[in-house]
Amino acid sequence: MKKKINVLVRVIVMIMVFVITIYFVNIFENRNYKNLAKEMNDAELPLAYVSYGDTLLNCMHGYTSDVDITLLRDSITPIDEQKHIEILVQNDKKYASGYSYEIRSIAGDSLVEKGDIEAADNGSGYDELDINVRMDLKKDMEYMLVVKASSEKGLAASYYTRIVVNDDYHEAELLKAVQDFHDASFDFNALETESVIGTYKTEYAGASTGDSFGLGHVNLANDYADIMWDGLKPTVVSDINIYIKEIDVNYAVIEMEYNASSITDQDVTSYYAVKEFYKAGYSLVEVSDSEADGEDSYGDASYGDASYGDASYDEEYSYTDEESQGGQAEETSHTEPKITMFSYDRYVDEYFDRTGIDALNNVYEIGIVSSDDLEYRYVENNRKIAFVRNGQLWMYDYDQGEIIRVYSFCADDYTEDAATYDAHNINIMEFADDGNLTFSVYGYMNRGDHEGKLGIGLFTFDYSTLEVDELLFVECNVPYEAMKTETSRLTYYDGQKFYYMMGGKVNAVDIKNRKQSYIAENLSAGDVKVSADMSVMAFGENEDQSQNTRITLMNMKTGNSYDITAGDGECLICYGFKDSDMVYGVSDIADAGVDADLESFSETKYSEESRDNIPAKRLYIVGSDGSQIKEYAKDGCYLMQVDVNANLLYLTRGEKSNGKFVAIKDDFITFKEDDSKQTIGTVHNSSITGYDRLYFTVPENIYLSYIPNLNITKEKIDDQNSYMIMTIEREKVTYHVYDNLGLSKIYDVAGDAINYAESVAGIVVSSDGEVIYRKMESQEYNTIAAGIFHHSTGTVDASLTDCLYMVLNYQGVQVTEDEIKQYSDPVTVLNTLGKKKGINVTGLSLDMLLGYVSDGIPVISRIDDGRYVLIVSYNDEDVRYYDPVENKEIVVSREEYIDMMVVCQNESYTYVSE
């Protein structure tokens, strides 16, 4: 018995010693770690879809933070006059326990309707939500539908799609046309003559986009073989998400998103993120019965058997007795539906695969790309490289033969929508020789501790421990599409303060004190230039170059700023940065009225965007400390456009001749590089794999031969990180241009935005959420002269007030001249006193201005001696305007009026109808 007790005591003592030893070893081993590490939390939020017949449309991701819905244009859902909406929520993880909905004005400031929703199980793992809208919704007016899912833990996620009531958008036929085109692109053995794609290519009247990234971007101008994947033969491996991005009675913009894979002859599987954009229109065309011969006039592109909703079409043909007896009959006709494919663009981005080492050519494959815009950094000895692909941050260490996936919402699962959702991106801010990284992640957080939130995260990566540490997260209300136009350009961390651009400000957060301030405000995204390493930025005082007499250069690494000022009668323009050196030009304000002879520049780089710039007579390069490095000036020579490239400045030049700028020989400013120093770069090559892919090139002393080992990081659990919430409130109205890929550019002046939208076939939406421009066919002639009540005070100085008085009166608003004179800006007058949204359309061509008159809207235009007139009528040859100085209507030719407008730089104002 005593032996048993002694044995038991020994066992207990040994266990105690073991536990104590483990305790102290754990303390010793982790003495340099404040916290443990963990893997990123899996996504929990369900996805929501609009149910449309047998199809799921407009996939919606849940937001757990506030969202500025005026900037959210992910999708739009047309509904009929019954106003029934069916939403399916993929609630297989049982996040949601209750649902409600809201319908708001597109500006978000007015609640139209709200209510709770009783969910039903549709038997396929989805919660089915039926919404029957009670309130009257105005036809063709956009509203925002917000579906809210609440959890038993007290959490909530909101889902957004715009809705619009109209029975005549023909979305069923358009959706089927898009589906047929997509399906045809995967029918690899079909001949062009047998494919619906061939039909659309034959009818296509557009042009190529001008880029050349092989399969990375194709459109209808490409060869049929390119649209058919040129032998790649991929397979779709995920759901195909279909989004209606824009729709009206004229056309719809429809997007398809999915992931695909292909297998090479060497049994290597590659994965691709694919986006397809279609701009298609529906119309009824008149077809001769003899031509139709019982068949649709557009052959394979017919949609009589549309399976989306109730889109069936049946046409009966009747014949006269004469025809049935073989006699001569009058030709009869009927109308048939026709789908026109205005444009098609497919963008393909290959997911990075660490196995892409090509030892023979000594390159590392990045993959098929839709753009050359690749974010990457390398260390001094070129032995390490960090880069961003498809929202993933990678770091390759040549010496250690390993590659680290530093940050990613998506692991290797390319089938899950939540994992591969790409509404975020990454900026690399610092890459040290030891492999440590500082980076920022901005946009929508797919998973992790901030899942469903919008914001910016500041992170560091410790290569020795493979840990990612979050130093700061700033939650905001700006959707990714709007955020990226600013935040992608500037995030910088100096070790104490984190700088980032958002809301027209350069914000600064002191990490230690957890305090936020800003160091610059009222900035326009298009007017801010930033150095490659984001440590230096420059901005002007005014987006209008003629009023821009100062450029501020800010060095965030040193905390110093420098002001560069123009001389009398001069203005400045910043062209950008060469490394950390700023390039800017000095122009004469008087040259703003001098046109360019565009024909003479037809063979040059002179672009549409540069035509708004005043050519510079001198060019300067200054360092990050404000010191002048170089001056460029030649008598009689003007810089029409300056392109800042890697090793040179490309100068498109002109001279004055007969009152215009005329092209002369281009020039260059080169930067001497150390020819002996080789660095990592990128190159396109199609000879290696048969398809145009992008590759990393390495110096000659590096030999790529082995597939690197893969390491995955973990998140450091750190209670010391900072969390902040920032709500962006816009201080001025801005105008956002949306093209195929979403938000493209932001402008302060509506006319500039409309001009750009015209060039990219886009639309313009104000920051209040209203569509102010969408390309539409204008009438051949129109007049609103009879509706204009003439008002004249007989002076040039008062002509603007007279025109504003007439426009407001035309809207049915009774005002006095004194009320109008309280405001200095015409747009403010229209917005404050009027019933419609006023816009500054300065810079638009006469043809585009007449588009407003075509819609029954008068246009205020400045001409000749500075007087303002009201355009009220037009036809294919002439323009009629009311001149309040002369107190009469005047008719001139279009050419004459264009000459009169140019004198005042096409200054114009109008408004948009609802």
PDB file of N, CA, C and O in Angstrom, residues 138-143 770-772 835-837 857 911-914:
ATOM      1  N   LYS A 138     -42.219  56.523 -58.695  1.00  0.00           N
ATOM      2  CA  LYS A 138     -42.304  57.235 -59.962  1.00  0.00           C
ATOM      3  C   LYS A 138     -41.604  56.446 -61.056  1.00  0.00           C
ATOM      4  O   LYS A 138     -40.490  55.946 -60.883  1.00  0.00           O
ATOM      5  N   LYS A 139     -42.260  56.328 -62.190  1.00  0.00           N
ATOM      6  CA  LYS A 139     -41.708  55.583 -63.308  1.00  0.00           C
ATOM      7  C   LYS A 139     -40.383  56.184 -63.756  1.00  0.00           C
ATOM      8  O   LYS A 139     -40.221  57.399 -63.829  1.00  0.00           O
ATOM      9  N   ASP A 140     -39.416  55.313 -64.034  1.00  0.00           N
ATOM     10  CA  ASP A 140     -38.086  55.681 -64.535  1.00  0.00           C
ATOM     11  C   ASP A 140     -37.219  56.392 -63.499  1.00  0.00           C
ATOM     12  O   ASP A 140     -36.105  56.801 -63.821  1.00  0.00           O
ATOM     13  N   MET A 141     -37.690  56.550 -62.284  1.00  0.00           N
ATOM     14  CA  MET A 141     -36.868  57.172 -61.249  1.00  0.00           C
ATOM     15  C   MET A 141     -36.181  56.086 -60.429  1.00  0.00           C
ATOM     16  O   MET A 141     -36.813  55.123 -60.017  1.00  0.00           O
ATOM     17  N   GLU A 142     -34.898  56.261 -60.187  1.00  0.00           N
ATOM     18  CA  GLU A 142     -34.147  55.272 -59.422  1.00  0.00           C
ATOM     19  C   GLU A 142     -34.361  55.472 -57.922  1.00  0.00           C
ATOM     20  O   GLU A 142     -34.388  56.596 -57.426  1.00  0.00           O
ATOM     21  N   TYR A 143     -34.496  54.354 -57.231  1.00  0.00           N
ATOM     22  CA  TYR A 143     -34.554  54.318 -55.764  1.00  0.00           C
ATOM     23  C   TYR A 143     -33.529  53.292 -55.285  1.00  0.00           C
ATOM     24  O   TYR A 143     -33.064  52.449 -56.060  1.00  0.00           O
ATOM     25  N   GLU A 770     -27.774  61.603 -58.803  1.00  0.00           N
ATOM     26  CA  GLU A 770     -28.597  61.796 -59.991  1.00  0.00           C
ATOM     27  C   GLU A 770     -27.781  61.577 -61.265  1.00  0.00           C
ATOM     28  O   GLU A 770     -26.639  62.033 -61.369  1.00  0.00           O
ATOM     29  N   VAL A 771     -28.375  60.883 -62.228  1.00  0.00           N
ATOM     30  CA  VAL A 771     -27.745  60.712 -63.528  1.00  0.00           C
ATOM     31  C   VAL A 771     -27.929  62.009 -64.304  1.00  0.00           C
ATOM     32  O   VAL A 771     -29.052  62.424 -64.595  1.00  0.00           O
ATOM     33  N   ILE A 772     -26.820  62.677 -64.631  1.00  0.00           N
ATOM     34  CA  ILE A 772     -26.933  63.945 -65.349  1.00  0.00           C
ATOM     35  C   ILE A 772     -26.558  63.819 -66.816  1.00  0.00           C
ATOM     36  O   ILE A 772     -26.768  64.744 -67.600  1.00  0.00           O
ATOM     37  N   LYS A 835     -36.385  74.208 -59.554  1.00  0.00           N
ATOM     38  CA  LYS A 835     -36.992  72.907 -59.276  1.00  0.00           C
ATOM     39  C   LYS A 835     -36.148  71.744 -59.809  1.00  0.00           C
ATOM     40  O   LYS A 835     -36.433  70.583 -59.524  1.00  0.00           O
ATOM     41  N   LYS A 836     -35.144  72.060 -60.606  1.00  0.00           N
ATOM     42  CA  LYS A 836     -34.312  71.034 -61.225  1.00  0.00           C
ATOM     43  C   LYS A 836     -32.858  71.228 -60.813  1.00  0.00           C
ATOM     44  O   LYS A 836     -32.471  72.290 -60.330  1.00  0.00           O
ATOM     45  N   LYS A 837     -32.043  70.201 -61.066  1.00  0.00           N
ATOM     46  CA  LYS A 837     -30.632  70.247 -60.678  1.00  0.00           C
ATOM     47  C   LYS A 837     -29.833  71.004 -61.728  1.00  0.00           C
ATOM     48  O   LYS A 837     -29.707  70.575 -62.868  1.00  0.00           O
ATOM     49  N   ILE A 857     -35.035  71.454 -72.732  1.00  0.00           N
ATOM     50  CA  ILE A 857     -34.360  72.195 -71.667  1.00  0.00           C
ATOM     51  C   ILE A 857     -33.559  73.340 -72.290  1.00  0.00           C
ATOM     52  O   ILE A 857     -32.709  73.099 -73.148  1.00  0.00           O
ATOM     53  N   TYR A 911     -29.748  72.573 -66.834  1.00  0.00           N
ATOM     54  CA  TYR A 911     -30.173  71.707 -65.735  1.00  0.00           C
ATOM     55  C   TYR A 911     -30.574  70.362 -66.306  1.00  0.00           C
ATOM     56  O   TYR A 911     -30.660  70.192 -67.535  1.00  0.00           O
ATOM     57  N   VAL A 912     -30.772  69.409 -65.439  1.00  0.00           N
ATOM     58  CA  VAL A 912     -31.186  68.077 -65.875  1.00  0.00           C
ATOM     59  C   VAL A 912     -32.584  67.801 -65.360  1.00  0.00           C
ATOM     60  O   VAL A 912     -32.954  68.216 -64.259  1.00  0.00           O
ATOM     61  N   SER A 913     -33.366  67.107 -66.182  1.00  0.00           N
ATOM     62  CA  SER A 913     -34.703  66.715 -65.751  1.00  0.00           C
ATOM     63  C   SER A 913     -34.591  65.483 -64.881  1.00  0.00           C
ATOM     64  O   SER A 913     -33.579  64.771 -64.892  1.00  0.00           O
ATOM     65  N   GLU A 914     -35.628  65.180 -64.118  1.00  0.00           N
ATOM     66  CA  GLU A 914     -35.605  64.023 -63.225  1.00  0.00           C
ATOM     67  C   GLU A 914     -35.618  62.738 -64.037  1.00  0.00           C
ATOM     68  O   GLU A 914     -36.205  62.656 -65.092  1.00  0.00           O
TER      69      GLU A 914
END
